[in-house]
PDB file of C-alpha atoms in Angstrom:
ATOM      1  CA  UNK A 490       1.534   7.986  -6.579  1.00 75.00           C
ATOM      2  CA  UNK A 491      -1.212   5.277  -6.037  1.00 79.00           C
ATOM      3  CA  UNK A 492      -3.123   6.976  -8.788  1.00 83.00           C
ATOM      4  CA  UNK A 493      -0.434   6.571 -11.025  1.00 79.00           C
ATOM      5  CA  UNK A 494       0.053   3.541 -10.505  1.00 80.00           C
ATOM      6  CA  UNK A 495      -3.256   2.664 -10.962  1.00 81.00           C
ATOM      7  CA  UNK A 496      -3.346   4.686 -13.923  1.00 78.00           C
ATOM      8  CA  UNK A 497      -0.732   2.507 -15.562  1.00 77.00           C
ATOM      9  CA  UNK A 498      -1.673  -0.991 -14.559  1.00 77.00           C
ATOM     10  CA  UNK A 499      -4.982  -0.476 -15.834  1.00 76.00           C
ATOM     11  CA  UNK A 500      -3.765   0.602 -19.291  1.00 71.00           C
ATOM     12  CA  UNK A 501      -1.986  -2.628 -19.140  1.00 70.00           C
ATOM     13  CA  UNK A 502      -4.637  -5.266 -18.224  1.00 69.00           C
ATOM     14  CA  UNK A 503      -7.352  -3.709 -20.163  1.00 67.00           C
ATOM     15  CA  UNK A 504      -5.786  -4.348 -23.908  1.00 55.00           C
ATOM     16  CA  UNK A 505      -8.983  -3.906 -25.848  1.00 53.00           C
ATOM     17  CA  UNK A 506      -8.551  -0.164 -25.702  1.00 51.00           C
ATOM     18  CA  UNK A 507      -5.845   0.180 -27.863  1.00 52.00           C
ATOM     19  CA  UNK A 508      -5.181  -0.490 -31.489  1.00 53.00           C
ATOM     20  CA  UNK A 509      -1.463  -1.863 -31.353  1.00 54.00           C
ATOM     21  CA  UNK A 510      -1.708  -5.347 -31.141  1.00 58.00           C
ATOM     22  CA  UNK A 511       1.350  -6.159 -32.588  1.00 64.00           C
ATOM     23  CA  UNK A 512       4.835  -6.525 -31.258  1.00 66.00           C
ATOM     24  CA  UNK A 513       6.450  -2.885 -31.627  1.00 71.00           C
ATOM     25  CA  UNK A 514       8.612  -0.692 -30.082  1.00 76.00           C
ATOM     26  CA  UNK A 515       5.527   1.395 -29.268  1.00 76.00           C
ATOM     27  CA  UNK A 516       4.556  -1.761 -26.920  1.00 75.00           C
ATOM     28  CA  UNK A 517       8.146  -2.105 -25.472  1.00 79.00           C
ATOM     29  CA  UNK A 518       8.610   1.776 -24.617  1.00 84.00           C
ATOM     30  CA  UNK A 519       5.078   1.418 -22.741  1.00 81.00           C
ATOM     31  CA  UNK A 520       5.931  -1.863 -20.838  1.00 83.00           C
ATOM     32  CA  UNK A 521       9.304  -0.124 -20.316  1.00 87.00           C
ATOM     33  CA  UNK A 522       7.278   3.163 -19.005  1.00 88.00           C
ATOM     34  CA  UNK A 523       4.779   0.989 -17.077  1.00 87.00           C
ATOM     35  CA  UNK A 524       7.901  -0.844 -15.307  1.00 90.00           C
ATOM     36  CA  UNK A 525       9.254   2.700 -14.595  1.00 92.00           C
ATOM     37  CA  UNK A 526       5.884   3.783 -12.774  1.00 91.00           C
ATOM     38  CA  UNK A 527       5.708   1.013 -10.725  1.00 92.00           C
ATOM     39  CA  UNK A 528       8.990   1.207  -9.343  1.00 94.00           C
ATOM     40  CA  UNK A 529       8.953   4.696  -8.996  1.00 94.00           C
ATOM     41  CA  UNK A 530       5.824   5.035  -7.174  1.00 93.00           C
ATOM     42  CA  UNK A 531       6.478   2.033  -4.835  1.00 94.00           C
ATOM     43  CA  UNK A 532       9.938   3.636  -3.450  1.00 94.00           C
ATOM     44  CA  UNK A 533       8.131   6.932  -2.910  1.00 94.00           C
ATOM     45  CA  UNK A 534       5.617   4.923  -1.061  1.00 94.00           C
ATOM     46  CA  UNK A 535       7.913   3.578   0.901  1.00 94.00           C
ATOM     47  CA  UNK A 536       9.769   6.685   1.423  1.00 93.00           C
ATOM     48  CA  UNK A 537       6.440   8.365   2.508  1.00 93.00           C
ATOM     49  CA  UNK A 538       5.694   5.973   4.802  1.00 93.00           C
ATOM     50  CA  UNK A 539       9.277   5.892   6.325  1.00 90.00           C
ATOM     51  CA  UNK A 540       9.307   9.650   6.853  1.00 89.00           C
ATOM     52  CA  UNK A 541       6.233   9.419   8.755  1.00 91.00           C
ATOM     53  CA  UNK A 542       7.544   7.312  11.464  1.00 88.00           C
ATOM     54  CA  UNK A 543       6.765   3.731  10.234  1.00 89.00           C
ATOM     55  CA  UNK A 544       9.549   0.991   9.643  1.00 88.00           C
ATOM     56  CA  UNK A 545       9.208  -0.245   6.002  1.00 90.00           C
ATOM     57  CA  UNK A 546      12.634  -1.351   5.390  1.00 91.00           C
ATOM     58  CA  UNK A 547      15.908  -2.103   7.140  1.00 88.00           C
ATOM     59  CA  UNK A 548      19.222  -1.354   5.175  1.00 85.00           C
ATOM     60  CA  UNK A 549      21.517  -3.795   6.478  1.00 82.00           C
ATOM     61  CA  UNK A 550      24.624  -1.436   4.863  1.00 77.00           C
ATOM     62  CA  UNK A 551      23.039   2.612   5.504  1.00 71.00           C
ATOM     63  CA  UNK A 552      25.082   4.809   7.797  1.00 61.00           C
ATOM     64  CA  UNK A 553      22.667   6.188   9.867  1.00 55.00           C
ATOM     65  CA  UNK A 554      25.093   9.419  10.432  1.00 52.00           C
ATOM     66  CA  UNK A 555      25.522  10.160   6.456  1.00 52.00           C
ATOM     67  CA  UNK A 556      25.161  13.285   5.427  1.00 49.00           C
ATOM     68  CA  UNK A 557      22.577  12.841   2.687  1.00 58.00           C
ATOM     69  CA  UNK A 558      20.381  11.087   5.060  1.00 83.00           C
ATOM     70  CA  UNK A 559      17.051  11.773   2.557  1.00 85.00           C
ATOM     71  CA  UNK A 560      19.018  10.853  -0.455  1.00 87.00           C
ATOM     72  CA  UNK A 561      19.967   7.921   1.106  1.00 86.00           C
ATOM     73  CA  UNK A 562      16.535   7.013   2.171  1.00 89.00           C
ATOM     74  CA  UNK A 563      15.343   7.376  -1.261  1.00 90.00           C
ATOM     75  CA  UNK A 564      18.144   5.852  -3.119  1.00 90.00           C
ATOM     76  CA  UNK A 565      17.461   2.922  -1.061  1.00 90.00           C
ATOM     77  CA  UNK A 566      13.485   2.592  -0.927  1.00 92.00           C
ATOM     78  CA  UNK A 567      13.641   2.922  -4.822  1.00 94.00           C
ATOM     79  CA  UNK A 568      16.445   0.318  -4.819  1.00 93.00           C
ATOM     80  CA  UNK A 569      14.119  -1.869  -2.939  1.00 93.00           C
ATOM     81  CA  UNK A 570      11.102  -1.441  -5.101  1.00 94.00           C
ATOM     82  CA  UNK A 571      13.384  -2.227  -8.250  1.00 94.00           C
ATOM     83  CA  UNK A 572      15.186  -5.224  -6.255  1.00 93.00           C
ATOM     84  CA  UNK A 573      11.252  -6.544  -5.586  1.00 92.00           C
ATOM     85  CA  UNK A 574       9.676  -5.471  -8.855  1.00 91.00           C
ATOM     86  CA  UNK A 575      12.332  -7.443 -11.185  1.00 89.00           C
ATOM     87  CA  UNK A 576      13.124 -10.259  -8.766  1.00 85.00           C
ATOM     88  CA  UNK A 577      12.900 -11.779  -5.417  1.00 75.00           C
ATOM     89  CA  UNK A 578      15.218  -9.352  -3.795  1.00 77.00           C
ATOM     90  CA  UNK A 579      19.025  -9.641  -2.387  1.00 81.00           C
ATOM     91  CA  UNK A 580      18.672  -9.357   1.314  1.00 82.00           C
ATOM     92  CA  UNK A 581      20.864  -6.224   1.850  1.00 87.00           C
ATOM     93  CA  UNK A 582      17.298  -4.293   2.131  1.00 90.00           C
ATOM     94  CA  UNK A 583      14.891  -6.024   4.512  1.00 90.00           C
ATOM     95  CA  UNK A 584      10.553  -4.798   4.361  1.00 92.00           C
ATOM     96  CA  UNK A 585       9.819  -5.008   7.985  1.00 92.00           C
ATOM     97  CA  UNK A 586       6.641  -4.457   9.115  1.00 90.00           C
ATOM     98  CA  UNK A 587       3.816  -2.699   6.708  1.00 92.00           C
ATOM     99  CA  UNK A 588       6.736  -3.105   3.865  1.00 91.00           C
ATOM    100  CA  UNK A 589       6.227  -6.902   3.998  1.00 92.00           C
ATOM    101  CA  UNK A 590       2.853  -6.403   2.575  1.00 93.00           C
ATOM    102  CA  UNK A 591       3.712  -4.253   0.092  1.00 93.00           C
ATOM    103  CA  UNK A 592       6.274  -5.629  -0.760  1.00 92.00           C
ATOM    104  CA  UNK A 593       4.423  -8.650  -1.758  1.00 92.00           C
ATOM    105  CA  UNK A 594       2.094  -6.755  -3.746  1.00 91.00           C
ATOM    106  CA  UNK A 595       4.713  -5.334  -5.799  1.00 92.00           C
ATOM    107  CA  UNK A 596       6.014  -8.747  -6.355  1.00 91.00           C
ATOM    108  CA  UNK A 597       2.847 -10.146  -7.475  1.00 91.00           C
ATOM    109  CA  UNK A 598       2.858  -6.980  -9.998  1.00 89.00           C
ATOM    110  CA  UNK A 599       6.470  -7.523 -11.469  1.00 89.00           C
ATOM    111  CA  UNK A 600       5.124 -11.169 -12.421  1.00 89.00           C
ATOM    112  CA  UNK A 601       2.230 -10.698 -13.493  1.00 88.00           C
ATOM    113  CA  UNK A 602       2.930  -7.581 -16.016  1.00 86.00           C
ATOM    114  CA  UNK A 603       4.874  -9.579 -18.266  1.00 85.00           C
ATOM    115  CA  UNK A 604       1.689 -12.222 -18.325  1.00 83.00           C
ATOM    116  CA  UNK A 605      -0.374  -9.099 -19.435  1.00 79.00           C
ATOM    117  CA  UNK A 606       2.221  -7.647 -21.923  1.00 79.00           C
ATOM    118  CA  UNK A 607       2.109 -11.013 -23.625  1.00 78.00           C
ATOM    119  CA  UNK A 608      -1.629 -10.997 -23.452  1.00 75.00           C
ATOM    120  CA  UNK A 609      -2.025  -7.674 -24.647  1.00 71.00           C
ATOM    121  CA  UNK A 610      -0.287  -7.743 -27.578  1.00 71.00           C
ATOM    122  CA  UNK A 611      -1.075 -11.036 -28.968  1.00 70.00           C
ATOM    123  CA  UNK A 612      -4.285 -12.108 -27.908  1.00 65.00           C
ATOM    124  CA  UNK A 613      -7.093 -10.722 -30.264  1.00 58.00           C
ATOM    125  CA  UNK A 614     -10.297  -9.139 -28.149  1.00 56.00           C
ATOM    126  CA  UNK A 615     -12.287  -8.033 -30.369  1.00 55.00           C
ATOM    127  CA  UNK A 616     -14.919 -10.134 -31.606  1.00 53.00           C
ATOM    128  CA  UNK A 617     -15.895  -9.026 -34.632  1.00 57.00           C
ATOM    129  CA  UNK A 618     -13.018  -9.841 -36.217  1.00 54.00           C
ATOM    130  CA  UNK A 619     -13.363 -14.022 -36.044  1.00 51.00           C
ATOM    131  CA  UNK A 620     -14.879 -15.496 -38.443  1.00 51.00           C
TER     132      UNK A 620
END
């Protein structure tokens, strides 16, 4: 998952490499993809680190007794990484622990993607092309 991630946030801050520079839907389906990675990959993080033993997150509203209990953890660590990745969170989902810092990392991704986006599609890098 880190890979990924890595994967796709470096695609995003290194613009030169591609030759849309435009605004397009091209550019909003890979924003929209890069978004999706992110999230994705955080909540299985936090899953993974959950299911080994470590408290990343308390649920204020999870029945510990439900049925589903994976499903549950992984609807709610992915509903954390979206909650952190598009804002500043709700407080029904706590990071506790090693989540805090993660958390905070994701956050510091969700704003500064947009930054890049912007970047990467209007800001010219090549220098050959000034005159």
């Amino acid at each position: 998952m880190l890979i990924c991630i890595i994967m796709a946030l470096r695609l995003l801050f290194f613009p030169a490499r591609f030759k849309y520079k435009e605004v397009s839907f091209e550019n909003f389906i890979f924003l929209g993809i890069t978004y999706i990675v992110i999230m994705i990959g955080f909540g299985i993080l936090y899953l993974l680190l959950d299911m080994r033993g470590l408290i990343v997150f308390y649920d204020v509203y999870q029945n510990v007794d439900s049925v589903g209990h994976f499903l549950s953890k992984l609807e709610t660590s992915i509903y954390l990484s979206a909650v952190t990745l598009f804002s500043v969170g709700f407080g029904d989902v706590i990071p506790v622990g090693i989540g805090r810092l993660l958390v905070i990392i994701e956050a510091l991704l969700g704003y500064t993607i947009p930054a890049a986006f912007v970047v990467r599609t209007f800001v010219d890098f090549d220098p050959s092309s000034r005159k």
